[in-house]
Amino acid sequence: MTTKENAIQCIQDEAQAVLDLTSQIDDNFDKAVELIMHCHGKVIVTGVGKSGHIGAKIAATLASTGTPSFFINPLDVFHGDLGVMAKGDVVIAISYSGQTDELLRFIPMVLHMEIPIIAMSGNPQSLLAKYSTCHLNVSVRKEACPLNLAPTSSTTATLVMGDALAIALMNKRHFQPQDFAQFHPGGELGKRLLTTAQDVMITENLPLLGPEMHLGEAIILVSKGKLGLGVAIENDCIAGIITDGDIRRAMERWEAEFFDRTVRDIMTQTPKMVTPQTKISEIQKIMNQHKIHNVLVSDDHKKLLGIVDRYACIL
């Protein structure tokens, strides 16, 4: 078998292991979701070796999707870390064999504290499954490893089962993009959903025009503003807006008479305005919907506070 064929076979084996999980989802999965949903404390994920690495990722996924959780190595529990657990927590214990000695020695402590255990293993008859509150079966037909020894298909299946738990919990909690952003403030999504107009709006050297200003003078101010627009202000309030496109069309329409026309003759009297608290994600929708490149930021009295252009929305 060639190297390429080995790779394809590995992917096919692991993909099949994941598909086989669908027939192993039973009432225990519903019970696990309810245990976590009604958990008043933390979800503590634990496992040894490769299962520990998978457990750490599952804990991270749960934590980032609204379930307070963290990973702990059961070996550390014997050296003082038991104090992180308390009644009201839930433990997710991972061991493919369900017979891992280091993990099993940890179980009596958890049971003594009356903390429910969600077990993930490939052996429903194991001691881990026996002492758990509910058991999630992640058994696979065979490992992708040609020797059927190295944890490959089994760790993939376990990881996917953890993702399935996280997604089910997200749906139960009606978890929204705004919630996700709060847990990922440094990511692109977080920035779009948490950044507001006041964070990015331009406030200096704004191209302000009078409605009765002649267009010849208005062109100069619009050009200096470098935003492709000018804002008409009347009685300290926004009266309208003109754009490069408006000026160009006016020149084509009126030709020699163009310089006798005023800003009021071509301005749009209902420009798109947002508040300082409007999220950038919402501003992007407005720009896309109306095919515009700028929005005005105003207060409740239509006083201009700033301008947000399309480039400011690219975070």
C-alpha positions as a Markdown table, in Angstrom:
| # | Residue | x | y | z |
|---|---|---|---|---|
| 1 | Met | 0.0 | 0.0 | 0.0 |
| 2 | Thr | 1.4 | 3.4 | -1.0 |
| 3 | Thr | 1.8 | 6.3 | 1.4 |
| 4 | Lys | -1.2 | 8.1 | -0.2 |
| 5 | Glu | -3.3 | 5.0 | 0.1 |
| 6 | Asn | -2.3 | 4.7 | 3.8 |
| 7 | Ala | -3.5 | 8.3 | 4.3 |
| 8 | Ile | -6.8 | 7.6 | 2.6 |
| 9 | Gln | -7.4 | 4.4 | 4.5 |
| 10 | Cys | -6.7 | 6.2 | 7.8 |
| 11 | Ile | -9.2 | 9.0 | 7.0 |
| 12 | Gln | -11.8 | 6.5 | 5.9 |
| 13 | Asp | -11.4 | 4.4 | 9.1 |
| 14 | Glu | -11.7 | 7.4 | 11.3 |
| 15 | Ala | -14.7 | 8.8 | 9.3 |
| 16 | Gln | -16.5 | 5.4 | 9.7 |
| 17 | Ala | -15.8 | 5.5 | 13.4 |
| 18 | Val | -17.5 | 8.8 | 13.7 |
| 19 | Leu | -20.5 | 7.7 | 11.6 |
| 20 | Asp | -20.9 | 4.6 | 13.8 |
| 21 | Leu | -21.4 | 6.9 | 16.8 |
| 22 | Thr | -24.9 | 7.8 | 15.5 |
| 23 | Ser | -26.2 | 4.4 | 16.4 |
| 24 | Gln | -24.6 | 4.6 | 19.9 |
| 25 | Ile | -26.4 | 7.8 | 20.9 |
| 26 | Asp | -29.1 | 6.7 | 23.4 |
| 27 | Asp | -30.9 | 8.0 | 26.5 |
| 28 | Asn | -27.6 | 8.3 | 28.3 |
| 29 | Phe | -26.7 | 11.2 | 26.0 |
| 30 | Asp | -30.0 | 13.0 | 27.0 |
| 31 | Lys | -29.2 | 12.3 | 30.6 |
| 32 | Ala | -25.7 | 13.7 | 30.2 |
| 33 | Val | -27.0 | 16.9 | 28.7 |
| 34 | Glu | -29.5 | 17.4 | 31.5 |
| 35 | Leu | -26.9 | 16.8 | 34.1 |
| 36 | Ile | -24.7 | 19.5 | 32.7 |
| 37 | Met | -27.7 | 21.8 | 32.1 |
| 38 | His | -28.7 | 21.6 | 35.7 |
| 39 | Cys | -25.1 | 21.8 | 37.0 |
| 40 | His | -24.8 | 24.7 | 39.5 |
| 41 | Gly | -21.0 | 24.4 | 39.7 |
| 42 | Lys | -18.4 | 23.5 | 37.1 |
| 43 | Val | -17.9 | 20.7 | 34.6 |
| 44 | Ile | -14.6 | 19.0 | 35.4 |
| 45 | Val | -13.2 | 16.9 | 32.5 |
| 46 | Thr | -10.5 | 14.3 | 33.3 |
| 47 | Gly | -8.5 | 11.6 | 31.6 |
| 48 | Val | -5.0 | 10.1 | 31.4 |
| 49 | Gly | -2.7 | 10.1 | 28.4 |
| 50 | Lys | -4.3 | 10.5 | 25.0 |
| 51 | Ser | -7.7 | 10.6 | 26.6 |
| 52 | Gly | -6.4 | 13.5 | 28.7 |
| 53 | His | -5.4 | 15.4 | 25.6 |
| 54 | Ile | -8.9 | 14.9 | 24.1 |
| 55 | Gly | -10.5 | 15.8 | 27.5 |
| 56 | Ala | -8.6 | 19.1 | 27.5 |
| 57 | Lys | -10.0 | 20.0 | 24.1 |
| 58 | Ile | -13.5 | 19.0 | 25.1 |
| 59 | Ala | -13.2 | 21.2 | 28.3 |
| 60 | Ala | -12.1 | 24.1 | 26.2 |
| 61 | Thr | -14.9 | 23.7 | 23.7 |
| 62 | Leu | -17.5 | 23.5 | 26.5 |
| 63 | Ala | -16.0 | 26.6 | 28.2 |
| 64 | Ser | -16.1 | 28.6 | 25.0 |
| 65 | Thr | -19.7 | 27.7 | 24.3 |
| 66 | Gly | -21.3 | 28.7 | 27.6 |
| 67 | Thr | -20.5 | 25.8 | 30.0 |
| 68 | Pro | -18.0 | 26.6 | 32.8 |
| 69 | Ser | -15.5 | 23.8 | 32.6 |
| 70 | Phe | -11.8 | 22.9 | 32.8 |
| 71 | Phe | -9.6 | 19.9 | 32.5 |
| 72 | Ile | -7.8 | 18.2 | 35.4 |
| 73 | Asn | -5.3 | 15.3 | 35.3 |
| 74 | Pro | -6.5 | 12.7 | 37.8 |
| 75 | Leu | -2.9 | 12.2 | 38.9 |
| 76 | Asp | -2.9 | 15.8 | 40.2 |
| 77 | Val | -5.9 | 15.1 | 42.4 |
| 78 | Phe | -3.8 | 12.9 | 44.6 |
| 79 | His | -1.4 | 15.8 | 45.2 |
| 80 | Gly | -3.8 | 18.5 | 46.4 |
| 81 | Asp | -6.0 | 19.4 | 43.5 |
| 82 | Leu | -9.1 | 17.7 | 44.9 |
| 83 | Gly | -9.9 | 21.0 | 46.4 |
| 84 | Val | -11.1 | 22.4 | 43.1 |
| 85 | Met | -14.1 | 20.1 | 43.2 |
| 86 | Ala | -17.3 | 20.6 | 45.2 |
| 87 | Lys | -20.8 | 19.3 | 45.4 |
| 88 | Gly | -22.8 | 20.8 | 42.5 |
| 89 | Asp | -20.1 | 20.0 | 40.0 |
| 90 | Val | -20.2 | 17.4 | 37.2 |
| 91 | Val | -17.3 | 15.2 | 36.2 |
| 92 | Ile | -16.7 | 13.9 | 32.6 |
| 93 | Ala | -14.3 | 11.0 | 33.0 |
| 94 | Ile | -12.7 | 9.7 | 29.8 |
| 95 | Ser | -11.0 | 6.3 | 29.3 |
| 96 | Tyr | -11.4 | 4.2 | 26.2 |
| 97 | Ser | -10.9 | 1.0 | 28.1 |
| 98 | Gly | -12.9 | 2.2 | 31.0 |
| 99 | Gln | -10.3 | 0.4 | 33.2 |
| 100 | Thr | -7.5 | 2.9 | 33.5 |
| 101 | Asp | -6.1 | 2.5 | 37.0 |
| 102 | Glu | -5.2 | 6.1 | 37.6 |
| 103 | Leu | -8.7 | 7.2 | 36.7 |
| 104 | Leu | -10.5 | 4.5 | 38.7 |
| 105 | Arg | -8.6 | 5.4 | 41.8 |
| 106 | Phe | -10.0 | 8.9 | 41.4 |
| 107 | Ile | -13.6 | 7.8 | 41.1 |
| 108 | Pro | -14.3 | 6.9 | 44.8 |
| 109 | Met | -13.4 | 10.4 | 45.8 |
| 110 | Val | -15.9 | 11.8 | 43.3 |
| 111 | Leu | -18.6 | 9.5 | 44.5 |
| 112 | His | -17.9 | 10.3 | 48.1 |
| 113 | Met | -18.5 | 14.0 | 47.3 |
| 114 | Glu | -21.8 | 13.0 | 45.6 |
| 115 | Ile | -20.6 | 14.5 | 42.3 |
| 116 | Pro | -22.3 | 12.9 | 39.2 |
| 117 | Ile | -20.0 | 11.2 | 36.7 |
| 118 | Ile | -20.5 | 11.2 | 32.9 |
| 119 | Ala | -18.3 | 8.5 | 31.6 |
| 120 | Met | -16.9 | 8.3 | 28.0 |
| 121 | Ser | -15.5 | 4.9 | 27.1 |
| 122 | Gly | -15.6 | 2.2 | 24.5 |
| 123 | Asn | -16.6 | -0.5 | 27.0 |
| 124 | Pro | -20.2 | -0.3 | 28.5 |
| 125 | Gln | -19.3 | -3.2 | 30.8 |
| 126 | Ser | -16.2 | -1.5 | 32.3 |
| 127 | Leu | -15.8 | -0.4 | 35.9 |
| 128 | Leu | -15.9 | 3.3 | 34.8 |
| 129 | Ala | -19.2 | 2.7 | 33.1 |
| 130 | Lys | -20.5 | 0.8 | 36.1 |
| 131 | Tyr | -19.8 | 3.6 | 38.6 |
| 132 | Ser | -20.9 | 6.4 | 36.3 |
| 133 | Thr | -24.2 | 8.2 | 36.5 |
| 134 | Cys | -24.5 | 7.9 | 32.7 |
| 135 | His | -22.2 | 6.3 | 30.1 |
| 136 | Leu | -21.5 | 7.6 | 26.6 |
| 137 | Asn | -20.4 | 4.7 | 24.3 |
| 138 | Val | -17.5 | 5.7 | 22.0 |
| 139 | Ser | -16.5 | 2.2 | 20.9 |
| 140 | Val | -15.0 | 1.8 | 17.4 |
| 141 | Arg | -14.7 | -1.3 | 15.2 |
| 142 | Lys | -10.9 | -0.8 | 14.9 |
| 143 | Glu | -8.2 | 1.8 | 15.3 |
| 144 | Ala | -6.9 | 3.4 | 12.1 |
| 145 | Cys | -3.5 | 2.3 | 13.3 |
| 146 | Pro | -2.4 | -0.7 | 11.1 |
| 147 | Leu | -1.5 | -2.5 | 14.3 |
| 148 | Asn | -4.9 | -1.7 | 15.8 |
| 149 | Leu | -3.0 | -0.4 | 18.9 |
| 150 | Ala | -2.4 | 3.4 | 18.7 |
| 151 | Pro | -5.4 | 5.5 | 19.8 |
| 152 | Thr | -6.6 | 7.0 | 16.5 |
| 153 | Ser | -10.2 | 6.2 | 15.6 |
| 154 | Ser | -11.1 | 5.9 | 19.3 |
| 155 | Thr | -9.7 | 9.4 | 20.2 |
| 156 | Thr | -11.4 | 10.9 | 17.1 |
| 157 | Ala | -14.7 | 9.3 | 18.2 |
| 158 | Thr | -14.3 | 10.6 | 21.7 |
| 159 | Leu | -13.5 | 14.1 | 20.5 |
| 160 | Val | -16.6 | 14.1 | 18.3 |
| 161 | Met | -18.8 | 12.9 | 21.2 |
| 162 | Gly | -17.5 | 15.8 | 23.2 |
| 163 | Asp | -18.4 | 18.2 | 20.3 |
| 164 | Ala | -21.9 | 16.6 | 20.1 |
| 165 | Leu | -22.4 | 17.4 | 23.8 |
| 166 | Ala | -21.3 | 21.0 | 23.4 |
| 167 | Ile | -23.6 | 21.5 | 20.4 |
| 168 | Ala | -26.5 | 20.0 | 22.2 |
| 169 | Leu | -25.9 | 22.3 | 25.1 |
| 170 | Met | -25.6 | 25.3 | 22.9 |
| 171 | Asn | -29.0 | 24.6 | 21.4 |
| 172 | Lys | -30.5 | 24.0 | 24.8 |
| 173 | Arg | -29.2 | 27.3 | 26.0 |
| 174 | His | -30.2 | 29.1 | 22.8 |
| 175 | Phe | -26.6 | 30.2 | 22.5 |
| 176 | Gln | -26.3 | 33.1 | 20.1 |
| 177 | Pro | -23.4 | 34.7 | 18.1 |
| 178 | Gln | -23.4 | 37.5 | 20.7 |
| 179 | Asp | -22.8 | 35.0 | 23.4 |
| 180 | Phe | -20.0 | 33.3 | 21.5 |
| 181 | Ala | -18.4 | 36.7 | 21.0 |
| 182 | Gln | -18.2 | 37.3 | 24.7 |
| 183 | Phe | -16.1 | 34.2 | 25.1 |
| 184 | His | -14.0 | 35.1 | 22.1 |
| 185 | Pro | -13.4 | 38.8 | 22.4 |
| 186 | Gly | -10.0 | 38.6 | 20.6 |
| 187 | Gly | -11.3 | 36.8 | 17.5 |
| 188 | Glu | -12.7 | 38.3 | 14.4 |
| 189 | Leu | -16.3 | 37.4 | 15.2 |
| 190 | Gly | -15.9 | 38.8 | 18.7 |
| 191 | Lys | -14.6 | 42.1 | 17.4 |
| 192 | Arg | -17.4 | 42.4 | 14.9 |
| 193 | Leu | -20.1 | 41.7 | 17.5 |
| 194 | Leu | -18.6 | 43.7 | 20.4 |
| 195 | Thr | -17.1 | 46.7 | 18.6 |
| 196 | Thr | -19.5 | 49.7 | 18.3 |
| 197 | Ala | -19.7 | 52.7 | 16.1 |
| 198 | Gln | -18.2 | 55.0 | 18.7 |
| 199 | Asp | -15.1 | 52.7 | 18.7 |
| 200 | Val | -14.3 | 53.3 | 15.1 |
| 201 | Met | -16.1 | 56.4 | 13.9 |
| 202 | Ile | -14.2 | 59.3 | 12.4 |
| 203 | Thr | -14.7 | 62.5 | 14.4 |
| 204 | Glu | -12.1 | 65.0 | 13.1 |
| 205 | Asn | -12.0 | 67.1 | 9.9 |
| 206 | Leu | -15.5 | 66.0 | 9.0 |
| 207 | Pro | -16.8 | 67.3 | 5.6 |
| 208 | Leu | -19.5 | 69.6 | 6.8 |
| 209 | Leu | -21.6 | 71.6 | 4.3 |
| 210 | Gly | -24.4 | 74.2 | 4.5 |
| 211 | Pro | -27.5 | 73.3 | 2.5 |
| 212 | Glu | -27.3 | 76.6 | 0.6 |
| 213 | Met | -23.6 | 76.1 | -0.2 |
| 214 | His | -22.9 | 76.2 | -4.0 |
| 215 | Leu | -21.8 | 72.9 | -5.4 |
| 216 | Gly | -18.5 | 74.4 | -6.7 |
| 217 | Glu | -17.5 | 75.1 | -3.1 |
| 218 | Ala | -19.0 | 71.8 | -1.8 |
| 219 | Ile | -16.8 | 69.8 | -4.2 |
| 220 | Ile | -13.6 | 71.2 | -2.6 |
| 221 | Leu | -14.8 | 70.2 | 0.9 |
| 222 | Val | -15.9 | 66.8 | -0.1 |
| 223 | Ser | -12.5 | 66.2 | -1.8 |
| 224 | Lys | -10.6 | 67.4 | 1.3 |
| 225 | Gly | -12.7 | 65.1 | 3.5 |
| 226 | Lys | -11.5 | 62.0 | 1.6 |
| 227 | Leu | -14.6 | 60.1 | 2.5 |
| 228 | Gly | -16.5 | 60.5 | -0.7 |
| 229 | Leu | -19.2 | 62.4 | 0.9 |
| 230 | Gly | -20.3 | 65.7 | 2.6 |
| 231 | Val | -22.8 | 66.1 | 5.4 |
| 232 | Ala | -25.3 | 69.0 | 5.2 |
| 233 | Ile | -25.8 | 70.6 | 8.6 |
| 234 | Glu | -28.7 | 72.9 | 9.3 |
| 235 | Asn | -29.4 | 74.3 | 12.8 |
| 236 | Asp | -26.7 | 72.0 | 14.2 |
| 237 | Cys | -28.5 | 69.0 | 12.9 |
| 238 | Ile | -28.0 | 66.6 | 10.0 |
| 239 | Ala | -30.1 | 67.9 | 7.1 |
| 240 | Gly | -28.8 | 65.5 | 4.4 |
| 241 | Ile | -25.8 | 64.0 | 2.7 |
| 242 | Ile | -24.2 | 64.3 | -0.8 |
| 243 | Thr | -21.8 | 61.8 | -2.3 |
| 244 | Asp | -19.2 | 61.8 | -5.1 |
| 245 | Gly | -21.9 | 60.0 | -7.2 |
| 246 | Asp | -24.4 | 62.7 | -6.5 |
| 247 | Ile | -22.0 | 65.4 | -7.6 |
| 248 | Arg | -21.0 | 63.5 | -10.8 |
| 249 | Arg | -24.7 | 62.9 | -11.7 |
| 250 | Ala | -25.4 | 66.6 | -11.1 |
| 251 | Met | -22.6 | 67.7 | -13.3 |
| 252 | Glu | -23.9 | 65.5 | -16.1 |
| 253 | Arg | -27.4 | 66.7 | -15.6 |
| 254 | Trp | -26.9 | 70.5 | -15.3 |
| 255 | Glu | -23.6 | 71.0 | -17.1 |
| 256 | Ala | -22.9 | 74.8 | -17.2 |
| 257 | Glu | -25.6 | 75.4 | -14.6 |
| 258 | Phe | -24.0 | 73.1 | -12.1 |
| 259 | Phe | -22.1 | 75.8 | -10.3 |
| 260 | Asp | -25.3 | 77.7 | -9.7 |
| 261 | Arg | -26.9 | 74.7 | -7.9 |
| 262 | Thr | -26.7 | 74.2 | -4.1 |
| 263 | Val | -26.2 | 71.3 | -1.8 |
| 264 | Arg | -29.9 | 71.2 | -1.1 |
| 265 | Asp | -30.7 | 70.6 | -4.7 |
| 266 | Ile | -28.9 | 67.2 | -4.7 |
| 267 | Met | -28.7 | 66.0 | -1.1 |
| 268 | Thr | -30.3 | 62.9 | 0.2 |
| 269 | Gln | -32.5 | 64.1 | 3.1 |
| 270 | Thr | -32.8 | 60.7 | 4.8 |
| 271 | Pro | -29.2 | 59.4 | 5.1 |
| 272 | Lys | -28.6 | 56.2 | 7.0 |
| 273 | Met | -27.8 | 57.0 | 10.7 |
| 274 | Val | -26.8 | 54.9 | 13.6 |
| 275 | Thr | -26.2 | 55.5 | 17.3 |
| 276 | Pro | -22.8 | 55.4 | 18.9 |
| 277 | Gln | -23.8 | 52.1 | 20.5 |
| 278 | Thr | -24.7 | 50.3 | 17.2 |
| 279 | Lys | -22.6 | 47.2 | 16.7 |
| 280 | Ile | -20.2 | 47.0 | 13.7 |
| 281 | Ser | -22.0 | 43.8 | 12.7 |
| 282 | Glu | -25.2 | 45.7 | 12.3 |
| 283 | Ile | -23.5 | 48.5 | 10.4 |
| 284 | Gln | -22.1 | 46.0 | 8.0 |
| 285 | Lys | -25.6 | 44.7 | 7.4 |
| 286 | Ile | -26.9 | 48.3 | 6.7 |
| 287 | Met | -24.1 | 49.0 | 4.3 |
| 288 | Asn | -24.6 | 45.8 | 2.4 |
| 289 | Gln | -28.4 | 46.1 | 2.3 |
| 290 | His | -28.3 | 49.7 | 0.9 |
| 291 | Lys | -25.1 | 49.4 | -1.1 |
| 292 | Ile | -23.5 | 52.3 | 0.7 |
| 293 | His | -20.0 | 52.9 | 2.0 |
| 294 | Asn | -20.6 | 55.2 | 5.0 |
| 295 | Val | -23.1 | 55.7 | 7.7 |
| 296 | Leu | -23.5 | 58.8 | 9.9 |
| 297 | Val | -23.4 | 58.5 | 13.7 |
| 298 | Ser | -25.8 | 60.8 | 15.5 |
| 299 | Asp | -27.4 | 61.4 | 18.9 |
| 300 | Asp | -31.1 | 61.4 | 19.6 |
| 301 | His | -31.4 | 64.9 | 18.3 |
| 302 | Lys | -29.8 | 64.2 | 14.9 |
| 303 | Lys | -26.6 | 66.0 | 15.9 |
| 304 | Leu | -23.6 | 64.5 | 13.9 |
| 305 | Leu | -21.1 | 62.7 | 16.2 |
| 306 | Gly | -19.0 | 61.0 | 13.6 |
| 307 | Ile | -18.9 | 58.9 | 10.4 |
| 308 | Val | -18.2 | 55.2 | 10.0 |
| 309 | Asp | -16.8 | 54.1 | 6.6 |
| 310 | Arg | -16.6 | 50.6 | 5.2 |
| 311 | Tyr | -12.9 | 50.2 | 5.9 |
| 312 | Ala | -13.5 | 50.8 | 9.6 |
| 313 | Cys | -15.7 | 47.7 | 9.6 |
| 314 | Ile | -13.0 | 45.4 | 8.4 |
| 315 | Leu | -11.5 | 44.1 | 11.7 |
